[in-house]
Amino acid sequence: MARRSKGLRSKSRGKLTKHPRRRGLPSPSRVIQELPTGTKVAIMLDPSVVKGQPHPRYHGRIGVVEGQRGSAYIVKIRDGGSTKKVISRPEHLRVVKT
């Protein structure tokens, strides 16, 4: 009997599937967006861009931009009772309006 793969994108069919009319790459403005430190962002994975994608368990989480690392951003989120730092590229981050 074959063993099931347990890769990074396993068990994430719903999260990593785009609506048929929204397929394709994101607009250039999403890719080059600037996020200053302290901005509140939501981690929303874009399945068409694999590079710089955080783990699917953080999809939908809201955090605060703490800094920048190259072209990616460090986002501080609460996970249970602890705080974690998630490194993600801007294609997977959306600004939350408060």
PDB file of N, CA and C in Angstrom:
ATOM      1  N   MET A   1       0.834  -1.176   0.000  1.00  0.00           N
ATOM      2  CA  MET A   1       0.000   0.000   0.000  1.00  0.00           C
ATOM      3  C   MET A   1       0.886   1.248   0.000  1.00  0.00           C
ATOM      4  N   ALA A   2       0.486   2.234  -0.801  1.00  0.00           N
ATOM      5  CA  ALA A   2       1.280   3.452  -0.915  1.00  0.00           C
ATOM      6  C   ALA A   2       1.082   4.345   0.304  1.00  0.00           C
ATOM      7  N   ARG A   3       2.126   5.112   0.633  1.00  0.00           N
ATOM      8  CA  ARG A   3       2.037   6.031   1.766  1.00  0.00           C
ATOM      9  C   ARG A   3       1.681   7.419   1.255  1.00  0.00           C
ATOM     10  N   ARG A   4       0.798   8.082   1.980  1.00  0.00           N
ATOM     11  CA  ARG A   4       0.344   9.396   1.573  1.00  0.00           C
ATOM     12  C   ARG A   4       1.430  10.442   1.833  1.00  0.00           C
ATOM     13  N   SER A   5       1.556  11.373   0.904  1.00  0.00           N
ATOM     14  CA  SER A   5       2.526  12.444   1.054  1.00  0.00           C
ATOM     15  C   SER A   5       2.076  13.401   2.157  1.00  0.00           C
ATOM     16  N   LYS A   6       3.020  13.889   2.931  1.00  0.00           N
ATOM     17  CA  LYS A   6       2.695  14.837   3.991  1.00  0.00           C
ATOM     18  C   LYS A   6       3.509  16.106   3.797  1.00  0.00           C
ATOM     19  N   GLY A   7       3.437  16.653   2.596  1.00  0.00           N
ATOM     20  CA  GLY A   7       4.186  17.858   2.266  1.00  0.00           C
ATOM     21  C   GLY A   7       3.568  19.105   2.857  1.00  0.00           C
ATOM     22  N   LEU A   8       4.159  20.249   2.531  1.00  0.00           N
ATOM     23  CA  LEU A   8       3.749  21.531   3.095  1.00  0.00           C
ATOM     24  C   LEU A   8       2.334  21.919   2.671  1.00  0.00           C
ATOM     25  N   ARG A   9       1.941  21.551   1.458  1.00  0.00           N
ATOM     26  CA  ARG A   9       0.629  21.976   0.948  1.00  0.00           C
ATOM     27  C   ARG A   9      -0.435  20.891   1.069  1.00  0.00           C
ATOM     28  N   SER A  10      -0.179  19.851   1.851  1.00  0.00           N
ATOM     29  CA  SER A  10      -1.165  18.785   1.988  1.00  0.00           C
ATOM     30  C   SER A  10      -2.320  19.236   2.880  1.00  0.00           C
ATOM     31  N   LYS A  11      -3.499  18.695   2.664  1.00  0.00           N
ATOM     32  CA  LYS A  11      -4.730  19.006   3.410  1.00  0.00           C
ATOM     33  C   LYS A  11      -5.113  20.474   3.314  1.00  0.00           C
ATOM     34  N   SER A  12      -4.831  21.117   2.191  1.00  0.00           N
ATOM     35  CA  SER A  12      -5.137  22.538   2.061  1.00  0.00           C
ATOM     36  C   SER A  12      -5.822  22.828   0.725  1.00  0.00           C
ATOM     37  N   ARG A  13      -6.608  21.894   0.231  1.00  0.00           N
ATOM     38  CA  ARG A  13      -7.264  22.067  -1.067  1.00  0.00           C
ATOM     39  C   ARG A  13      -8.186  23.281  -1.065  1.00  0.00           C
ATOM     40  N   GLY A  14      -8.942  23.475  -0.008  1.00  0.00           N
ATOM     41  CA  GLY A  14      -9.869  24.604   0.043  1.00  0.00           C
ATOM     42  C   GLY A  14      -9.160  25.934   0.173  1.00  0.00           C
ATOM     43  N   LYS A  15      -8.124  25.984   0.996  1.00  0.00           N
ATOM     44  CA  LYS A  15      -7.395  27.228   1.205  1.00  0.00           C
ATOM     45  C   LYS A  15      -6.602  27.635  -0.029  1.00  0.00           C
ATOM     46  N   LEU A  16      -6.046  26.647  -0.713  1.00  0.00           N
ATOM     47  CA  LEU A  16      -5.143  26.939  -1.820  1.00  0.00           C
ATOM     48  C   LEU A  16      -5.798  26.716  -3.175  1.00  0.00           C
ATOM     49  N   THR A  17      -7.071  27.070  -3.298  1.00  0.00           N
ATOM     50  CA  THR A  17      -7.777  26.992  -4.573  1.00  0.00           C
ATOM     51  C   THR A  17      -8.411  28.349  -4.837  1.00  0.00           C
ATOM     52  N   LYS A  18      -8.194  28.881  -6.035  1.00  0.00           N
ATOM     53  CA  LYS A  18      -8.775  30.167  -6.386  1.00  0.00           C
ATOM     54  C   LYS A  18     -10.112  29.957  -7.089  1.00  0.00           C
ATOM     55  N   HIS A  19     -10.961  30.964  -7.016  1.00  0.00           N
ATOM     56  CA  HIS A  19     -12.206  30.963  -7.766  1.00  0.00           C
ATOM     57  C   HIS A  19     -11.835  31.030  -9.245  1.00  0.00           C
ATOM     58  N   PRO A  20     -12.563  30.319 -10.130  1.00  0.00           N
ATOM     59  CA  PRO A  20     -12.175  30.289 -11.547  1.00  0.00           C
ATOM     60  C   PRO A  20     -12.030  31.664 -12.201  1.00  0.00           C
ATOM     61  N   ARG A  21     -12.824  32.639 -11.802  1.00  0.00           N
ATOM     62  CA  ARG A  21     -12.727  33.968 -12.417  1.00  0.00           C
ATOM     63  C   ARG A  21     -11.603  34.810 -11.831  1.00  0.00           C
ATOM     64  N   ARG A  22     -10.994  34.357 -10.752  1.00  0.00           N
ATOM     65  CA  ARG A  22      -9.901  35.109 -10.120  1.00  0.00           C
ATOM     66  C   ARG A  22      -8.555  34.425 -10.309  1.00  0.00           C
ATOM     67  N   ARG A  23      -8.490  33.478 -11.228  1.00  0.00           N
ATOM     68  CA  ARG A  23      -7.245  32.745 -11.446  1.00  0.00           C
ATOM     69  C   ARG A  23      -6.191  33.621 -12.086  1.00  0.00           C
ATOM     70  N   GLY A  24      -4.940  33.189 -11.969  1.00  0.00           N
ATOM     71  CA  GLY A  24      -3.834  33.915 -12.566  1.00  0.00           C
ATOM     72  C   GLY A  24      -2.996  34.599 -11.503  1.00  0.00           C
ATOM     73  N   LEU A  25      -1.989  35.323 -11.955  1.00  0.00           N
ATOM     74  CA  LEU A  25      -1.072  36.005 -11.054  1.00  0.00           C
ATOM     75  C   LEU A  25      -1.696  37.270 -10.485  1.00  0.00           C
ATOM     76  N   PRO A  26      -1.242  37.723  -9.313  1.00  0.00           N
ATOM     77  CA  PRO A  26      -1.776  38.959  -8.738  1.00  0.00           C
ATOM     78  C   PRO A  26      -1.306  40.181  -9.521  1.00  0.00           C
ATOM     79  N   SER A  27      -1.979  41.300  -9.310  1.00  0.00           N
ATOM     80  CA  SER A  27      -1.597  42.532  -9.994  1.00  0.00           C
ATOM     81  C   SER A  27      -0.254  43.021  -9.457  1.00  0.00           C
ATOM     82  N   PRO A  28       0.486  43.769 -10.265  1.00  0.00           N
ATOM     83  CA  PRO A  28       1.802  44.269  -9.810  1.00  0.00           C
ATOM     84  C   PRO A  28       1.715  45.138  -8.566  1.00  0.00           C
ATOM     85  N   SER A  29       0.598  45.833  -8.365  1.00  0.00           N
ATOM     86  CA  SER A  29       0.475  46.683  -7.180  1.00  0.00           C
ATOM     87  C   SER A  29       0.455  45.857  -5.896  1.00  0.00           C
ATOM     88  N   ARG A  30      -0.083  44.638  -5.951  1.00  0.00           N
ATOM     89  CA  ARG A  30      -0.071  43.757  -4.774  1.00  0.00           C
ATOM     90  C   ARG A  30       1.348  43.280  -4.466  1.00  0.00           C
ATOM     91  N   VAL A  31       2.143  43.093  -5.511  1.00  0.00           N
ATOM     92  CA  VAL A  31       3.497  42.554  -5.345  1.00  0.00           C
ATOM     93  C   VAL A  31       4.447  43.597  -4.770  1.00  0.00           C
ATOM     94  N   ILE A  32       4.278  44.874  -5.169  1.00  0.00           N
ATOM     95  CA  ILE A  32       5.229  45.910  -4.752  1.00  0.00           C
ATOM     96  C   ILE A  32       4.679  46.797  -3.644  1.00  0.00           C
ATOM     97  N   GLN A  33       3.594  46.385  -2.987  1.00  0.00           N
ATOM     98  CA  GLN A  33       3.017  47.227  -1.936  1.00  0.00           C
ATOM     99  C   GLN A  33       3.991  47.401  -0.769  1.00  0.00           C
ATOM    100  N   GLU A  34       4.011  48.602  -0.221  1.00  0.00           N
ATOM    101  CA  GLU A  34       4.870  48.933   0.914  1.00  0.00           C
ATOM    102  C   GLU A  34       4.040  48.860   2.188  1.00  0.00           C
ATOM    103  N   LEU A  35       4.541  48.172   3.189  1.00  0.00           N
ATOM    104  CA  LEU A  35       3.847  48.041   4.467  1.00  0.00           C
ATOM    105  C   LEU A  35       4.744  48.590   5.569  1.00  0.00           C
ATOM    106  N   PRO A  36       4.437  49.776   6.087  1.00  0.00           N
ATOM    107  CA  PRO A  36       5.273  50.316   7.159  1.00  0.00           C
ATOM    108  C   PRO A  36       5.126  49.518   8.449  1.00  0.00           C
ATOM    109  N   THR A  37       6.101  49.644   9.318  1.00  0.00           N
ATOM    110  CA  THR A  37       6.077  48.943  10.605  1.00  0.00           C
ATOM    111  C   THR A  37       4.870  49.394  11.416  1.00  0.00           C
ATOM    112  N   GLY A  38       4.188  48.433  12.037  1.00  0.00           N
ATOM    113  CA  GLY A  38       3.016  48.734  12.841  1.00  0.00           C
ATOM    114  C   GLY A  38       1.703  48.588  12.099  1.00  0.00           C
ATOM    115  N   THR A  39       1.745  48.283  10.799  1.00  0.00           N
ATOM    116  CA  THR A  39       0.527  48.099  10.016  1.00  0.00           C
ATOM    117  C   THR A  39      -0.132  46.786  10.384  1.00  0.00           C
ATOM    118  N   LYS A  40      -1.454  46.810  10.543  1.00  0.00           N
ATOM    119  CA  LYS A  40      -2.204  45.600  10.851  1.00  0.00           C
ATOM    120  C   LYS A  40      -2.537  44.905   9.530  1.00  0.00           C
ATOM    121  N   VAL A  41      -2.143  43.632   9.400  1.00  0.00           N
ATOM    122  CA  VAL A  41      -2.355  42.891   8.153  1.00  0.00           C
ATOM    123  C   VAL A  41      -3.000  41.539   8.423  1.00  0.00           C
ATOM    124  N   ALA A  42      -3.677  41.038   7.407  1.00  0.00           N
ATOM    125  CA  ALA A  42      -4.238  39.688   7.451  1.00  0.00           C
ATOM    126  C   ALA A  42      -3.415  38.820   6.519  1.00  0.00           C
ATOM    127  N   ILE A  43      -3.102  37.611   6.954  1.00  0.00           N
ATOM    128  CA  ILE A  43      -2.347  36.671   6.124  1.00  0.00           C
ATOM    129  C   ILE A  43      -3.358  35.907   5.280  1.00  0.00           C
ATOM    130  N   MET A  44      -3.413  36.229   3.987  1.00  0.00           N
ATOM    131  CA  MET A  44      -4.312  35.574   3.052  1.00  0.00           C
ATOM    132  C   MET A  44      -3.448  34.985   1.935  1.00  0.00           C
ATOM    133  N   LEU A  45      -3.321  33.676   1.927  1.00  0.00           N
ATOM    134  CA  LEU A  45      -2.428  33.021   0.974  1.00  0.00           C
ATOM    135  C   LEU A  45      -2.928  33.168  -0.449  1.00  0.00           C
ATOM    136  N   ASP A  46      -1.989  33.471  -1.349  1.00  0.00           N
ATOM    137  CA  ASP A  46      -2.281  33.512  -2.774  1.00  0.00           C
ATOM    138  C   ASP A  46      -1.686  32.246  -3.378  1.00  0.00           C
ATOM    139  N   PRO A  47      -2.518  31.271  -3.770  1.00  0.00           N
ATOM    140  CA  PRO A  47      -1.986  29.988  -4.228  1.00  0.00           C
ATOM    141  C   PRO A  47      -1.207  30.051  -5.530  1.00  0.00           C
ATOM    142  N   SER A  48      -1.361  31.131  -6.308  1.00  0.00           N
ATOM    143  CA  SER A  48      -0.633  31.216  -7.570  1.00  0.00           C
ATOM    144  C   SER A  48       0.825  31.615  -7.359  1.00  0.00           C
ATOM    145  N   VAL A  49       1.183  32.091  -6.155  1.00  0.00           N
ATOM    146  CA  VAL A  49       2.563  32.465  -5.843  1.00  0.00           C
ATOM    147  C   VAL A  49       3.025  31.585  -4.698  1.00  0.00           C
ATOM    148  N   VAL A  50       3.948  30.667  -4.966  1.00  0.00           N
ATOM    149  CA  VAL A  50       4.424  29.741  -3.938  1.00  0.00           C
ATOM    150  C   VAL A  50       5.578  30.353  -3.155  1.00  0.00           C
ATOM    151  N   LYS A  51       6.367  31.207  -3.811  1.00  0.00           N
ATOM    152  CA  LYS A  51       7.539  31.797  -3.172  1.00  0.00           C
ATOM    153  C   LYS A  51       7.111  32.764  -2.068  1.00  0.00           C
ATOM    154  N   GLY A  52       7.712  32.631  -0.904  1.00  0.00           N
ATOM    155  CA  GLY A  52       7.437  33.532   0.210  1.00  0.00           C
ATOM    156  C   GLY A  52       6.098  33.290   0.864  1.00  0.00           C
ATOM    157  N   GLN A  53       5.566  32.089   0.694  1.00  0.00           N
ATOM    158  CA  GLN A  53       4.250  31.772   1.240  1.00  0.00           C
ATOM    159  C   GLN A  53       4.399  31.187   2.645  1.00  0.00           C
ATOM    160  N   PRO A  54       3.681  31.744   3.637  1.00  0.00           N
ATOM    161  CA  PRO A  54       3.752  31.153   4.971  1.00  0.00           C
ATOM    162  C   PRO A  54       3.000  29.829   5.019  1.00  0.00           C
ATOM    163  N   HIS A  55       3.100  29.122   6.119  1.00  0.00           N
ATOM    164  CA  HIS A  55       2.424  27.835   6.266  1.00  0.00           C
ATOM    165  C   HIS A  55       0.913  28.041   6.209  1.00  0.00           C
ATOM    166  N   PRO A  56       0.178  27.122   5.565  1.00  0.00           N
ATOM    167  CA  PRO A  56      -1.280  27.276   5.452  1.00  0.00           C
ATOM    168  C   PRO A  56      -2.019  27.377   6.784  1.00  0.00           C
ATOM    169  N   ARG A  57      -1.407  26.946   7.888  1.00  0.00           N
ATOM    170  CA  ARG A  57      -2.105  27.052   9.177  1.00  0.00           C
ATOM    171  C   ARG A  57      -2.305  28.513   9.600  1.00  0.00           C
ATOM    172  N   TYR A  58      -1.531  29.439   9.022  1.00  0.00           N
ATOM    173  CA  TYR A  58      -1.643  30.846   9.380  1.00  0.00           C
ATOM    174  C   TYR A  58      -2.575  31.614   8.441  1.00  0.00           C
ATOM    175  N   HIS A  59      -3.228  30.947   7.503  1.00  0.00           N
ATOM    176  CA  HIS A  59      -4.154  31.592   6.571  1.00  0.00           C
ATOM    177  C   HIS A  59      -5.335  32.184   7.339  1.00  0.00           C
ATOM    178  N   GLY A  60      -5.588  33.467   7.146  1.00  0.00           N
ATOM    179  CA  GLY A  60      -6.694  34.138   7.811  1.00  0.00           C
ATOM    180  C   GLY A  60      -6.327  34.800   9.122  1.00  0.00           C
ATOM    181  N   ARG A  61      -5.113  34.600   9.605  1.00  0.00           N
ATOM    182  CA  ARG A  61      -4.693  35.203  10.873  1.00  0.00           C
ATOM    183  C   ARG A  61      -4.384  36.682  10.675  1.00  0.00           C
ATOM    184  N   ILE A  62      -4.593  37.455  11.726  1.00  0.00           N
ATOM    185  CA  ILE A  62      -4.309  38.889  11.696  1.00  0.00           C
ATOM    186  C   ILE A  62      -3.125  39.159  12.603  1.00  0.00           C
ATOM    187  N   GLY A  63      -2.203  39.971  12.106  1.00  0.00           N
ATOM    188  CA  GLY A  63      -1.008  40.302  12.860  1.00  0.00           C
ATOM    189  C   GLY A  63      -0.540  41.709  12.573  1.00  0.00           C
ATOM    190  N   VAL A  64       0.615  42.049  13.117  1.00  0.00           N
ATOM    191  CA  VAL A  64       1.193  43.385  12.969  1.00  0.00           C
ATOM    192  C   VAL A  64       2.558  43.251  12.309  1.00  0.00           C
ATOM    193  N   VAL A  65       2.833  44.107  11.331  1.00  0.00           N
ATOM    194  CA  VAL A  65       4.131  44.102  10.657  1.00  0.00           C
ATOM    195  C   VAL A  65       5.177  44.598  11.639  1.00  0.00           C
ATOM    196  N   GLU A  66       6.200  43.775  11.842  1.00  0.00           N
ATOM    197  CA  GLU A  66       7.251  44.100  12.803  1.00  0.00           C
ATOM    198  C   GLU A  66       8.509  44.620  12.131  1.00  0.00           C
ATOM    199  N   GLY A  67       8.746  44.205  10.900  1.00  0.00           N
ATOM    200  CA  GLY A  67       9.944  44.634  10.198  1.00  0.00           C
ATOM    201  C   GLY A  67       9.975  44.043   8.803  1.00  0.00           C
ATOM    202  N   GLN A  68      11.110  44.222   8.158  1.00  0.00           N
ATOM    203  CA  GLN A  68      11.280  43.732   6.801  1.00  0.00           C
ATOM    204  C   GLN A  68      12.537  42.888   6.726  1.00  0.00           C
ATOM    205  N   ARG A  69      12.490  41.833   5.927  1.00  0.00           N
ATOM    206  CA  ARG A  69      13.645  40.976   5.712  1.00  0.00           C
ATOM    207  C   ARG A  69      13.756  40.743   4.219  1.00  0.00           C
ATOM    208  N   GLY A  70      14.614  41.520   3.571  1.00  0.00           N
ATOM    209  CA  GLY A  70      14.712  41.466   2.121  1.00  0.00           C
ATOM    210  C   GLY A  70      13.441  42.035   1.514  1.00  0.00           C
ATOM    211  N   SER A  71      12.804  41.278   0.630  1.00  0.00           N
ATOM    212  CA  SER A  71      11.546  41.727   0.037  1.00  0.00           C
ATOM    213  C   SER A  71      10.342  41.210   0.817  1.00  0.00           C
ATOM    214  N   ALA A  72      10.581  40.456   1.883  1.00  0.00           N
ATOM    215  CA  ALA A  72       9.494  39.899   2.698  1.00  0.00           C
ATOM    216  C   ALA A  72       9.310  40.718   3.975  1.00  0.00           C
ATOM    217  N   TYR A  73       8.199  40.445   4.654  1.00  0.00           N
ATOM    218  CA  TYR A  73       7.885  41.151   5.901  1.00  0.00           C
ATOM    219  C   TYR A  73       7.789  40.170   7.054  1.00  0.00           C
ATOM    220  N   ILE A  74       8.160  40.642   8.233  1.00  0.00           N
ATOM    221  CA  ILE A  74       8.032  39.844   9.448  1.00  0.00           C
ATOM    222  C   ILE A  74       6.730  40.281  10.114  1.00  0.00           C
ATOM    223  N   VAL A  75       5.805  39.336  10.285  1.00  0.00           N
ATOM    224  CA  VAL A  75       4.498  39.624  10.870  1.00  0.00           C
ATOM    225  C   VAL A  75       4.410  38.913  12.209  1.00  0.00           C
ATOM    226  N   LYS A  76       4.045  39.654  13.240  1.00  0.00           N
ATOM    227  CA  LYS A  76       3.918  39.097  14.585  1.00  0.00           C
ATOM    228  C   LYS A  76       2.449  38.752  14.818  1.00  0.00           C
ATOM    229  N   ILE A  77       2.178  37.470  15.124  1.00  0.00           N
ATOM    230  CA  ILE A  77       0.809  37.019  15.346  1.00  0.00           C
ATOM    231  C   ILE A  77       0.702  36.311  16.684  1.00  0.00           C
ATOM    232  N   ARG A  78      -0.529  36.189  17.166  1.00  0.00           N
ATOM    233  CA  ARG A  78      -0.803  35.436  18.389  1.00  0.00           C
ATOM    234  C   ARG A  78      -1.265  34.045  17.982  1.00  0.00           C
ATOM    235  N   ASP A  79      -0.640  33.026  18.559  1.00  0.00           N
ATOM    236  CA  ASP A  79      -1.015  31.642  18.282  1.00  0.00           C
ATOM    237  C   ASP A  79      -1.178  30.936  19.615  1.00  0.00           C
ATOM    238  N   GLY A  80      -2.421  30.774  20.036  1.00  0.00           N
ATOM    239  CA  GLY A  80      -2.671  30.205  21.350  1.00  0.00           C
ATOM    240  C   GLY A  80      -2.252  31.200  22.407  1.00  0.00           C
ATOM    241  N   GLY A  81      -1.360  30.805  23.297  1.00  0.00           N
ATOM    242  CA  GLY A  81      -0.897  31.703  24.344  1.00  0.00           C
ATOM    243  C   GLY A  81       0.420  32.368  24.033  1.00  0.00           C
ATOM    244  N   SER A  82       0.990  32.087  22.869  1.00  0.00           N
ATOM    245  CA  SER A  82       2.303  32.632  22.548  1.00  0.00           C
ATOM    246  C   SER A  82       2.240  33.521  21.312  1.00  0.00           C
ATOM    247  N   THR A  83       3.271  34.332  21.129  1.00  0.00           N
ATOM    248  CA  THR A  83       3.384  35.151  19.928  1.00  0.00           C
ATOM    249  C   THR A  83       4.417  34.510  19.007  1.00  0.00           C
ATOM    250  N   LYS A  84       4.130  34.573  17.729  1.00  0.00           N
ATOM    251  CA  LYS A  84       5.039  33.996  16.734  1.00  0.00           C
ATOM    252  C   LYS A  84       5.337  35.010  15.659  1.00  0.00           C
ATOM    253  N   LYS A  85       6.470  34.816  15.003  1.00  0.00           N
ATOM    254  CA  LYS A  85       6.857  35.660  13.891  1.00  0.00           C
ATOM    255  C   LYS A  85       6.744  34.845  12.611  1.00  0.00           C
ATOM    256  N   VAL A  86       5.985  35.356  11.658  1.00  0.00           N
ATOM    257  CA  VAL A  86       5.780  34.695  10.375  1.00  0.00           C
ATOM    258  C   VAL A  86       6.423  35.565   9.309  1.00  0.00           C
ATOM    259  N   ILE A  87       7.240  34.977   8.459  1.00  0.00           N
ATOM    260  CA  ILE A  87       7.889  35.710   7.373  1.00  0.00           C
ATOM    261  C   ILE A  87       7.098  35.438   6.098  1.00  0.00           C
ATOM    262  N   SER A  88       6.638  36.523   5.464  1.00  0.00           N
ATOM    263  CA  SER A  88       5.779  36.386   4.298  1.00  0.00           C
ATOM    264  C   SER A  88       6.052  37.510   3.314  1.00  0.00           C
ATOM    265  N   ARG A  89       5.886  37.207   2.040  1.00  0.00           N
ATOM    266  CA  ARG A  89       6.018  38.225   1.015  1.00  0.00           C
ATOM    267  C   ARG A  89       4.706  39.005   0.896  1.00  0.00           C
ATOM    268  N   PRO A  90       4.747  40.215   0.318  1.00  0.00           N
ATOM    269  CA  PRO A  90       3.558  41.077   0.312  1.00  0.00           C
ATOM    270  C   PRO A  90       2.378  40.535  -0.486  1.00  0.00           C
ATOM    271  N   GLU A  91       2.582  39.583  -1.401  1.00  0.00           N
ATOM    272  CA  GLU A  91       1.465  39.018  -2.157  1.00  0.00           C
ATOM    273  C   GLU A  91       0.480  38.297  -1.251  1.00  0.00           C
ATOM    274  N   HIS A  92       0.953  37.828  -0.110  1.00  0.00           N
ATOM    275  CA  HIS A  92       0.125  37.042   0.813  1.00  0.00           C
ATOM    276  C   HIS A  92      -0.396  37.858   1.994  1.00  0.00           C
ATOM    277  N   LEU A  93      -0.191  39.179   1.953  1.00  0.00           N
ATOM    278  CA  LEU A  93      -0.624  40.052   3.054  1.00  0.00           C
ATOM    279  C   LEU A  93      -1.621  41.074   2.537  1.00  0.00           C
ATOM    280  N   ARG A  94      -2.658  41.315   3.332  1.00  0.00           N
ATOM    281  CA  ARG A  94      -3.645  42.354   3.008  1.00  0.00           C
ATOM    282  C   ARG A  94      -3.797  43.271   4.215  1.00  0.00           C
ATOM    283  N   VAL A  95      -3.854  44.560   3.946  1.00  0.00           N
ATOM    284  CA  VAL A  95      -3.993  45.549   5.018  1.00  0.00           C
ATOM    285  C   VAL A  95      -5.409  45.452   5.596  1.00  0.00           C
ATOM    286  N   VAL A  96      -5.484  45.435   6.934  1.00  0.00           N
ATOM    287  CA  VAL A  96      -6.767  45.382   7.632  1.00  0.00           C
ATOM    288  C   VAL A  96      -7.155  46.801   8.007  1.00  0.00           C
ATOM    289  N   LYS A  97      -8.347  47.207   7.605  1.00  0.00           N
ATOM    290  CA  LYS A  97      -8.817  48.557   7.949  1.00  0.00           C
ATOM    291  C   LYS A  97      -9.470  48.527   9.312  1.00  0.00           C
ATOM    292  N   THR A  98      -9.013  49.404  10.195  1.00  0.00           N
ATOM    293  CA  THR A  98      -9.568  49.439  11.548  1.00  0.00           C
ATOM    294  C   THR A  98     -10.449  50.646  11.760  1.00  0.00           C
TER     295      THR A  98
END
